[in-house]
């Protein structure tokens, strides 16, 4: 295969004209008089005008993809300039930088320029162009590169222009870098212009420094400059957010005095500031002035005014403004409805919610209904949520899954299980597929209410028609049946779990162990504990605490203590519940010394005893062990003799004085009203 030869045609950037003066007799040579090109044109300031053909060619060389991996565009550019004896001017270099845009490529070209031409010296043009390129970059190192470039500029004594300062203020925007940029004005003997002040103002506002922004604004006024409407609104917004009311109104008055007409955003800022300050009448006045000036309120303006009225508890005016908003074809959003709904709840006027729905009926869709249902459910107004949900159900063919889920959770939380199961059975009528989360929500509520028959029926329906159970379903069912004492069904569910696609987890075993142990089958519970360890599952603090309690209640104290030691050996940290369970176990068996040692361990672990801990300690010191005790008051002092005796015993057993004070406080708090009580 013959190699392809690529012929590169050189394009010259400078043309020469010549006049032939003589020709040799043979015709093979001639003499010509060349007219040199005219000097490069310059502008009124004396700067050489850039040669566009040279700029285009240099840019093309640098941006064109290299023909081979060995090619270097910067070497090609250098050769091109040398072959024509051309040199770049700073202005031409700036124009080339403008076309490059890529920060890495631009920096490399910037560094190469002095080597391309011996007399080349960077001026503010090239620095400014490179600062602009870095300011538009997203490279994390861009700030450090800009600082380095500024140091390079100062080191070579290049005097920047006010444009340099403006670019740097906009680029850095805060901190020591901003102060350094402002200091360059004095260093280079420059004069701040209107754009510099605008950049400085924006920099302070971006860093949320409204105080310095206001000072820059006052300095700007002294120099005879003024802001545009955008600048005024930015400054007003920052001052209003910081509730600097006097400064905000000064800026507003200056704005009008300088014939800058406030717009809808200006008035919205003032309304929000007055509303936050609790000056609802003042906010209303601003809103009326806005309307009188011919400004058409937008969604933000309406929402801000409605929010101010809500803060002032002006319900009727808020409803009236909401109706005007709808009349003017301004579509309310979720924030609008949330403000109105919270106001109705705060004023106890939820009966007026139908009025809100009726006013905005042309905008009411299932998403808005869903929002009302979700919000009312979260606020605990299940009846209102259910009523609106029924409206949505009747008016829309397709349902909203989030609304259905919120309604289901609300009904379950309110214990309305008949309605919840009815919704779960009918939800498919609105094109919504029931999922496992919905079933689990209902299972959890039924289990809490111990409605076992409903759980069983719903589980059978789920297996037949619904989604497949997941690990959470099985865990909920095991716990629910165990809580109701139906150990046989709980064990059956666990076996179904083992035969399913799900694997039992620690929670599954915890639920089963709790079910077995609390219903008297401690040996089976212990066997399941061993089984989960054999399967590679690590028992957690709940597992150990549950089993320790089971052993304690069946007077198997040795097993409970051995399990506690095993728990520590496995680096499973006991919590306060674990200690309370074992303390209670030791107290009931009369093992006082071990109980005191256990209490010391509790304190060493940094746990804070609670009322249950102190109640156990009280029984421990009394020596009652659950027996009937008589409490008699001293006829002289009124002290409970038993409590006084308890205090001395506790002190004698070496409890710290800080613990003694807490125990005394607990004893005083729980002082019996009857002379006879159970310990």
XYZ file of C-alpha atoms in Angstrom:
679
model
C 0.000 0.000 0.000
C 1.541 3.320 -1.100
C 1.838 5.909 1.642
C -0.208 9.067 1.211
C 1.864 12.221 0.866
C 0.405 15.249 2.588
C 1.376 18.572 0.953
C 1.054 21.469 3.352
C 0.607 24.841 1.724
C 2.053 27.749 3.677
C -0.086 30.845 3.983
C 1.821 34.097 4.505
C 0.428 36.743 6.770
C 2.298 39.649 5.092
C 2.239 40.485 1.348
C 5.003 42.332 -0.548
C 4.822 44.176 -3.882
C 7.801 44.410 -6.287
C 8.670 45.992 -9.666
C 10.856 44.033 -12.135
C 13.792 46.177 -13.226
C 15.753 43.799 -15.522
C 15.700 40.273 -16.942
C 18.740 38.157 -17.857
C 19.162 37.300 -21.572
C 18.649 33.654 -20.810
C 15.379 34.481 -19.051
C 16.374 32.408 -16.039
C 16.840 35.309 -13.619
C 15.469 38.737 -13.037
C 15.980 41.735 -10.828
C 13.161 43.326 -8.898
C 12.702 46.342 -6.656
C 10.703 45.447 -3.560
C 8.522 48.025 -1.913
C 8.628 47.466 1.876
C 5.272 47.146 3.609
C 3.946 50.253 5.264
C 4.385 50.543 9.042
C 1.737 48.872 11.157
C -1.207 51.190 11.777
C -1.910 52.357 15.333
C -4.918 53.706 17.160
C -5.410 57.168 18.667
C -3.609 56.142 21.878
C -0.548 54.954 19.982
C -1.217 51.230 20.389
C -0.513 49.151 17.303
C -3.659 47.797 15.762
C -3.735 44.010 15.771
C -3.121 42.168 12.518
C -6.230 40.042 12.127
C -4.662 37.680 9.611
C -1.796 36.937 12.011
C -4.197 36.416 14.945
C -6.352 34.007 12.918
C -3.354 31.982 11.752
C -1.796 31.741 15.232
C -5.146 30.711 16.727
C -5.622 28.101 14.011
C -2.209 26.583 14.729
C -2.848 26.378 18.474
C -6.401 25.017 18.262
C -5.988 22.583 15.356
C -5.572 18.946 16.381
C -1.938 17.879 15.941
C -1.322 15.568 12.919
C 0.728 13.215 15.113
C 1.473 12.597 18.751
C 4.953 14.093 18.291
C 3.635 17.419 17.046
C 3.665 20.442 19.338
C 1.407 23.362 18.368
C 3.601 25.846 20.260
C 6.691 24.718 18.316
C 4.721 25.055 15.082
C 3.707 28.579 16.033
C 7.281 29.510 16.896
C 8.563 28.173 13.563
C 5.833 30.024 11.709
C 6.714 33.357 13.282
C 10.461 32.835 12.777
C 10.060 31.964 9.104
C 8.349 35.303 8.443
C 10.434 37.340 10.882
C 7.236 38.401 12.620
C 6.801 39.435 16.245
C 3.640 39.540 18.302
C 2.375 42.651 20.024
C 0.726 42.427 23.498
C -2.619 43.378 21.986
C -2.344 40.568 19.423
C -1.387 38.124 22.181
C -4.482 39.270 24.097
C -6.706 38.579 21.094
C -5.188 35.116 20.689
C -5.813 34.418 24.395
C -9.409 35.485 23.932
C -9.870 32.793 21.277
C -8.185 30.042 23.322
C -10.559 30.031 26.369
C -8.999 26.837 27.774
C -7.139 27.859 30.995
C -4.280 25.353 30.615
C -3.689 26.229 26.956
C -3.998 29.945 27.674
C -1.489 29.797 30.554
C 1.025 27.914 28.429
C 0.694 30.424 25.585
C 1.011 33.300 28.074
C 4.297 31.830 29.378
C 5.552 31.157 25.833
C 5.002 34.676 24.497
C 8.297 36.218 25.749
C 10.271 33.387 24.123
C 8.498 33.862 20.785
C 9.658 37.449 20.470
C 12.771 38.853 22.205
C 11.257 42.286 22.763
C 7.856 41.029 23.893
C 6.631 42.299 27.274
C 3.240 41.469 28.759
C 0.957 44.409 29.361
C -2.346 44.765 31.215
C -4.197 43.545 28.089
C -2.776 40.037 28.297
C -3.050 39.829 32.085
C -6.680 40.947 31.984
C -7.507 38.404 29.319
C -5.944 35.591 31.334
C -7.701 36.709 34.545
C -11.009 36.571 32.660
C -10.304 33.057 31.394
C -9.478 31.870 34.924
C -12.616 33.500 36.327
C -14.783 31.416 33.989
C -12.955 28.196 34.798
C -14.261 25.511 37.172
C -10.799 24.199 38.003
C -10.337 24.033 41.825
C -6.849 25.546 41.451
C -8.085 28.621 39.562
C -7.843 30.914 42.606
C -4.271 29.883 43.329
C -3.404 30.339 39.638
C -4.913 33.829 39.699
C -2.931 34.752 42.843
C 0.255 33.492 41.211
C -0.506 35.480 38.056
C -1.106 38.652 40.077
C 2.210 38.120 41.897
C 3.880 37.700 38.489
C 2.294 40.956 37.337
C 3.476 42.884 40.399
C 6.941 41.333 40.263
C 7.434 42.548 36.671
C 6.088 46.006 37.599
C 3.229 45.839 35.135
C 0.693 48.534 35.942
C -2.834 47.297 35.686
C -5.905 49.238 34.673
C -9.208 49.732 36.467
C -10.483 46.846 34.325
C -7.890 44.614 36.030
C -9.231 45.619 39.435
C -12.839 45.088 38.337
C -12.068 41.589 37.023
C -10.193 40.613 40.194
C -12.911 41.949 42.536
C -15.536 39.975 40.651
C -13.294 36.889 40.648
C -12.205 36.718 44.303
C -15.167 38.443 45.920
C -14.317 38.102 49.625
C -11.706 37.912 52.362
C -8.058 39.004 52.145
C -8.062 38.641 48.354
C -10.792 41.278 48.072
C -8.885 43.699 50.307
C -5.782 43.137 48.219
C -7.702 43.891 45.022
C -9.075 47.146 46.448
C -5.546 48.078 47.564
C -4.372 47.877 43.944
C -6.408 51.016 43.182
C -4.106 53.114 45.354
C -0.971 51.204 44.314
C -1.595 51.846 40.623
C -3.007 55.339 41.196
C -6.366 54.486 39.652
C -9.840 55.990 40.045
C -12.835 53.823 40.896
C -15.610 54.032 38.337
C -19.308 53.117 38.568
C -18.646 49.558 37.397
C -15.952 49.091 40.062
C -18.424 50.060 42.763
C -21.002 47.694 41.305
C -18.443 44.844 41.348
C -17.450 45.735 44.913
C -21.089 45.859 46.002
C -21.822 42.474 44.454
C -18.705 40.977 46.060
C -19.820 42.086 49.544
C -23.354 40.843 48.920
C -22.151 37.440 47.703
C -20.241 37.053 50.965
C -23.422 38.124 52.870
C -21.731 41.231 54.239
C -24.512 43.801 54.010
C -22.689 46.279 56.298
C -19.681 46.671 54.005
C -21.995 46.660 50.998
C -23.921 49.601 52.468
C -20.664 51.469 53.183
C -19.538 50.899 49.593
C -22.910 52.219 48.450
C -22.530 55.427 50.509
C -19.010 55.960 49.149
C -20.403 55.445 45.665
C -23.016 58.185 46.261
C -20.336 60.597 47.488
C -18.457 60.074 44.230
C -21.557 60.921 42.231
C -22.323 57.428 40.887
C -25.663 55.629 41.046
C -26.876 52.049 40.756
C -29.224 50.539 38.229
C -32.477 48.827 39.267
C -30.724 45.463 39.513
C -28.075 46.831 41.890
C -30.631 48.617 44.049
C -32.732 45.463 44.398
C -29.698 43.357 45.329
C -28.687 45.812 48.066
C -32.254 46.184 49.335
C -32.691 42.417 49.492
C -29.497 41.952 51.542
C -30.415 44.725 53.994
C -33.971 43.423 54.326
C -32.801 39.878 55.058
C -30.578 41.237 57.835
C -33.548 43.348 59.079
C -31.547 46.576 58.690
C -34.748 48.515 58.216
C -33.410 52.084 58.434
C -30.644 51.441 55.912
C -33.094 49.682 53.584
C -35.519 52.613 53.605
C -32.652 55.073 52.990
C -31.656 53.091 49.890
C -35.305 52.989 48.796
C -35.672 56.783 49.155
C -32.363 57.372 47.324
C -33.607 55.103 44.572
C -36.746 57.195 44.044
C -34.830 60.476 44.385
C -32.458 59.439 41.626
C -35.359 58.622 39.286
C -34.861 54.863 39.387
C -38.438 53.602 39.384
C -39.050 50.693 41.827
C -40.390 47.539 40.213
C -42.355 44.544 41.499
C -39.198 42.974 42.955
C -38.423 46.157 44.923
C -41.862 46.237 46.510
C -41.759 42.490 47.190
C -38.534 42.979 49.160
C -40.116 45.766 51.214
C -43.255 43.675 51.854
C -41.168 40.750 53.070
C -39.105 42.995 55.352
C -42.212 44.578 56.885
C -43.845 41.169 57.284
C -40.842 39.704 59.080
C -40.775 42.721 61.394
C -44.425 42.085 62.289
C -45.588 45.295 60.550
C -48.431 43.788 58.572
C -50.202 47.115 57.925
C -46.982 48.539 56.516
C -46.623 45.509 54.239
C -50.190 46.036 53.016
C -49.405 49.670 52.312
C -46.421 48.690 50.146
C -48.632 46.226 48.285
C -51.243 48.918 47.594
C -48.576 51.355 46.368
C -47.225 48.642 44.057
C -50.681 48.197 42.537
C -51.167 51.983 42.241
C -47.847 52.282 40.370
C -49.141 49.835 37.777
C -46.905 46.928 38.796
C -48.518 43.539 38.212
C -47.848 41.228 41.185
C -46.239 37.916 40.318
C -46.356 34.648 42.235
C -43.527 35.693 44.574
C -45.222 39.017 45.376
C -48.554 37.336 46.178
C -46.884 34.651 48.290
C -44.864 37.235 50.202
C -47.942 39.333 50.960
C -49.995 36.280 51.964
C -47.159 35.159 54.242
C -47.081 38.610 55.889
C -50.852 38.457 56.461
C -50.502 34.956 57.905
C -47.825 36.174 60.315
C -50.217 38.905 61.410
C -53.062 36.339 61.807
C -55.224 38.262 59.293
C -57.107 35.241 57.981
C -59.938 37.040 56.164
C -57.567 39.380 54.331
C -55.340 36.438 53.394
C -58.330 34.572 51.906
C -59.393 37.735 50.039
C -55.897 38.219 48.591
C -55.781 34.530 47.660
C -59.039 34.951 45.716
C -57.643 38.057 43.934
C -54.562 36.038 43.054
C -56.672 33.338 41.407
C -58.872 35.942 39.655
C -55.757 37.474 38.101
C -54.766 34.045 36.727
C -51.705 33.749 38.978
C -51.345 30.031 39.646
C -50.808 29.273 43.378
C -47.993 26.872 44.149
C -47.354 24.501 47.030
C -45.917 27.298 49.169
C -49.115 29.338 48.756
C -51.276 26.449 49.899
C -48.924 25.607 52.766
C -49.127 29.168 54.144
C -52.929 29.186 53.875
C -53.239 25.741 55.432
C -50.946 26.564 58.362
C -52.889 29.778 58.960
C -56.212 27.899 59.023
C -54.786 25.365 61.479
C -53.297 28.083 63.700
C -56.598 29.972 63.807
C -58.673 26.823 64.313
C -60.596 27.528 61.111
C -60.090 24.339 59.144
C -63.765 24.527 58.238
C -62.773 27.303 55.809
C -60.500 24.942 53.888
C -63.417 24.142 51.581
C -63.551 27.849 50.739
C -59.885 27.777 49.683
C -60.485 24.668 47.583
C -63.568 26.218 45.969
C -61.757 29.498 45.137
C -58.956 27.651 43.353
C -61.056 24.835 41.908
C -59.902 25.579 38.365
C -56.355 24.864 39.508
C -57.149 21.956 41.848
C -55.528 18.801 40.548
C -54.580 15.565 42.188
C -51.108 16.891 43.065
C -52.634 19.725 45.128
C -55.114 17.342 46.737
C -52.204 15.030 47.507
C -50.332 17.902 49.149
C -53.333 18.734 51.350
C -53.715 15.096 52.346
C -50.015 14.715 53.193
C -49.837 17.960 55.161
C -53.070 17.451 57.096
C -51.988 13.915 57.943
C -48.649 15.155 59.278
C -50.402 17.844 61.319
C -52.617 15.207 62.907
C -55.898 16.196 61.240
C -56.799 12.735 59.979
C -60.520 13.455 59.556
C -59.969 16.505 57.330
C -57.303 14.635 55.381
C -59.692 11.720 54.860
C -62.488 14.010 53.698
C -60.261 15.745 51.125
C -58.894 12.389 50.054
C -62.444 11.215 49.370
C -63.017 14.341 47.243
C -59.899 13.562 45.254
C -61.036 9.953 44.942
C -64.428 11.009 43.555
C -63.222 13.731 41.154
C -60.171 12.089 39.588
C -59.989 8.824 37.703
C -56.312 8.369 38.427
C -54.993 8.442 41.964
C -51.794 9.814 43.439
C -49.593 7.190 45.070
C -47.985 9.595 47.553
C -51.406 10.832 48.666
C -52.656 7.281 49.098
C -49.591 6.383 51.120
C -49.997 9.465 53.322
C -53.682 8.688 53.852
C -52.876 5.098 54.719
C -50.271 6.175 57.280
C -52.681 8.729 58.760
C -55.494 6.183 59.143
C -53.127 3.666 60.714
C -51.751 6.260 63.140
C -55.320 7.173 64.150
C -56.195 3.492 64.688
C -58.871 3.543 61.956
C -57.988 0.089 60.702
C -61.300 -0.645 58.966
C -60.858 2.423 56.741
C -57.155 1.647 56.218
C -57.807 -1.925 55.058
C -60.688 -0.725 52.883
C -58.356 1.783 51.198
C -55.709 -0.904 50.713
C -58.274 -3.169 49.037
C -59.637 -0.469 46.705
C -56.457 1.383 45.811
C -56.049 -0.554 42.558
C -59.292 1.012 41.273
C -57.386 4.269 40.745
C -54.608 2.682 38.746
C -52.204 2.375 41.666
C -50.426 -0.885 42.345
C -50.183 -1.805 45.999
C -46.634 -2.382 47.139
C -45.001 -4.085 50.094
C -44.540 -0.805 51.989
C -48.310 -0.252 52.043
C -48.933 -3.743 53.418
C -46.159 -3.325 55.995
C -47.698 -0.061 57.179
C -51.034 -1.747 57.832
C -49.391 -4.840 59.372
C -47.487 -2.616 61.824
C -50.652 -0.819 62.959
C -52.618 -4.064 63.302
C -49.817 -5.604 65.318
C -49.696 -2.633 67.627
C -53.430 -3.002 68.242
C -53.099 -6.833 68.532
C -55.764 -7.409 65.876
C -54.405 -10.842 65.045
C -57.301 -12.105 62.964
C -57.019 -9.152 60.592
C -53.257 -9.658 60.307
C -53.763 -13.312 59.394
C -56.427 -12.542 56.767
C -54.431 -9.699 55.233
C -51.298 -11.850 55.100
C -53.160 -14.592 53.257
C -54.525 -11.997 50.807
C -51.037 -10.609 50.307
C -49.675 -14.060 49.474
C -52.511 -14.640 47.039
C -52.981 -11.267 45.302
C -50.485 -8.785 46.591
C -46.753 -8.157 46.246
C -44.371 -10.749 47.705
C -43.473 -10.218 51.383
C -40.037 -8.835 52.108
C -37.822 -9.202 55.167
C -39.611 -6.297 56.880
C -42.973 -8.000 56.372
C -41.762 -11.222 58.005
C -40.170 -9.336 60.914
C -43.348 -7.335 61.558
C -45.474 -10.485 61.487
C -43.194 -12.456 63.822
C -43.137 -9.564 66.281
C -46.917 -8.999 66.061
C -47.877 -12.639 66.616
C -45.310 -12.951 69.374
C -46.650 -9.850 71.136
C -50.115 -11.420 71.067
C -48.803 -14.725 72.508
C -49.337 -16.717 69.277
C -45.985 -18.465 69.392
C -47.034 -21.240 67.007
C -47.922 -18.794 64.237
C -44.772 -16.731 64.877
C -42.609 -19.855 64.494
C -44.512 -20.802 61.338
C -43.907 -17.350 59.850
C -40.208 -17.673 60.670
C -40.090 -21.033 58.863
C -41.779 -19.425 55.844
C -39.104 -16.761 55.961
C -36.373 -19.394 55.898
C -37.987 -21.065 52.864
C -38.484 -17.795 50.973
C -36.081 -15.740 48.878
C -35.323 -13.633 51.971
C -32.706 -14.474 54.563
C -33.457 -14.043 58.289
C -31.502 -11.140 59.762
C -30.672 -10.122 63.319
C -34.055 -8.426 63.727
C -35.837 -11.619 62.638
C -34.048 -13.642 65.294
C -34.546 -10.903 67.906
C -38.301 -10.978 67.284
C -38.422 -14.770 67.469
C -36.239 -14.973 70.601
C -38.371 -12.323 72.293
C -41.531 -14.211 71.307
C -40.270 -17.550 72.629
C -38.681 -16.184 75.796
C -41.563 -13.938 76.846
C -43.982 -16.815 76.395
C -42.016 -19.213 78.611
C -39.955 -21.255 76.145
C -36.547 -19.975 77.247
C -34.638 -23.097 76.174
C -35.959 -22.788 72.592
C -35.087 -19.088 72.657
C -31.527 -19.973 73.697
C -31.297 -22.571 70.930
C -32.364 -19.945 68.377
C -29.675 -17.663 69.815
C -27.059 -20.357 69.164
C -28.516 -20.959 65.716
C -28.130 -17.349 64.633
C -24.482 -17.389 65.758
C -23.866 -20.577 63.744
C -25.323 -18.828 60.673
C -22.775 -16.025 61.020
C -25.142 -13.413 62.446
C -23.726 -11.345 65.295
C -26.192 -10.839 68.171
C -26.660 -7.175 69.050
C -27.475 -5.448 72.325
C -31.204 -6.126 71.815
C -30.569 -9.868 71.414
C -28.479 -10.114 74.576
C -30.822 -7.870 76.616
C -33.878 -9.894 75.574
C -32.312 -13.242 76.448
C -30.873 -11.952 79.733
C -34.356 -10.758 80.723
C -35.832 -14.155 79.807
C -33.286 -15.979 81.958
C -33.805 -13.509 84.793
C -37.574 -13.924 84.859
C -37.197 -17.715 85.067
C -34.663 -17.367 87.937
C -31.774 -18.646 85.806
C -29.456 -16.006 87.195
C -26.245 -17.891 86.389
C -27.221 -18.112 82.716
C -28.109 -14.406 82.674
C -24.722 -13.454 84.204
C -22.854 -15.805 81.879
C -24.622 -14.267 78.892
C -23.697 -10.777 80.104
C -20.024 -11.815 80.348
C -20.233 -13.313 76.858
C -21.702 -10.058 75.617
C -18.699 -8.124 76.952
C -16.270 -10.687 75.515
C -17.861 -10.272 72.072
C -17.364 -6.489 72.401
C -21.090 -5.844 72.300
C -21.530 -2.800 74.547
C -24.421 -3.050 77.021
C -26.794 -0.105 77.217
C -28.739 1.205 80.189
C -31.640 -1.176 79.497
C -29.282 -4.164 79.691
C -27.917 -3.002 83.051
C -31.410 -2.323 84.416
C -32.576 -5.818 83.414
C -29.622 -7.555 85.060
C -29.776 -5.307 88.139
C -33.437 -6.223 88.562
C -32.577 -9.914 88.127
C -29.813 -9.797 90.752
C -31.963 -7.788 93.192
C -34.846 -10.252 93.019
C -32.460 -13.114 93.762
C -30.882 -11.285 96.704
C -27.400 -11.115 95.128
C -26.686 -7.699 96.549
C -22.890 -7.576 96.222
C -23.011 -8.518 92.538
C -25.662 -5.869 91.959
C -23.437 -3.210 93.553
C -20.499 -4.293 91.339
C -22.748 -4.149 88.277
C -23.864 -0.639 89.206
C -20.204 0.382 89.452
C -19.618 -0.976 85.929
C -22.609 1.024 84.716
C -21.046 4.199 86.086
C -17.609 3.351 84.685
C -19.122 2.991 81.238
C -20.366 6.570 81.482
C -24.083 5.751 81.484
C -26.533 7.922 83.407
C -28.890 6.008 85.695
C -32.598 6.648 85.155
C -35.644 6.324 87.409
C -35.805 2.560 86.764
C -32.207 2.150 87.923
C -32.888 4.073 91.119
C -36.114 2.150 91.731
C -34.149 -1.114 91.599
C -31.525 0.372 93.940
C -34.268 1.405 96.348
C -35.591 -2.157 96.468
C -32.043 -3.434 96.718
C -31.294 -1.341 99.790
C -34.633 -2.114 101.460
C -34.037 -5.825 101.238
C -37.721 -6.267 100.414
C -37.288 -8.287 97.233
C -40.857 -7.688 96.159
C -42.452 -8.279 99.578
C -45.146 -6.164 101.190
C -43.612 -3.370 103.238
C -45.164 -0.992 105.782
C -44.092 2.640 105.687
C -44.669 4.722 108.800
C -44.086 8.423 109.209
C -42.291 9.826 112.202
C -44.888 11.819 114.174
C -42.307 14.470 115.015
C -40.170 14.935 111.903
C -42.656 13.706 109.287
C -39.834 11.697 107.650
C -40.493 8.314 106.167
C -38.450 6.093 108.433
C -37.830 3.585 105.643
C -36.442 6.263 103.345
C -34.188 7.679 106.010
C -32.933 4.167 106.792
C -32.365 3.591 103.068
C -30.209 6.691 102.835
C -27.932 5.534 105.625
C -27.619 2.055 104.116
C -26.751 3.447 100.699
C -24.148 5.743 102.182
C -22.761 2.889 104.234
C -22.430 0.704 101.128
C -20.088 3.182 99.548
C -22.190 4.783 96.810
C -20.668 8.131 95.711
C -22.202 11.262 97.220
C -23.322 12.384 93.727
C -25.281 9.110 93.389
C -26.609 9.531 96.888
C -28.044 12.936 95.980
C -29.712 11.514 92.858
C -31.162 8.570 94.767
C -32.453 10.901 97.490
C -34.048 13.088 94.836
C -35.688 10.029 93.264
C -36.943 8.823 96.629
C -38.439 12.227 97.394
C -40.041 12.367 93.939
C -41.514 8.881 94.291
C -42.545 9.303 97.952
C -45.650 7.130 98.494
C -48.980 8.687 99.312
C -50.142 5.529 101.108
C -48.681 3.879 104.169
C -48.608 0.526 102.367
C -46.771 0.006 99.078
C -45.097 -2.740 97.077
C -41.322 -2.581 96.771
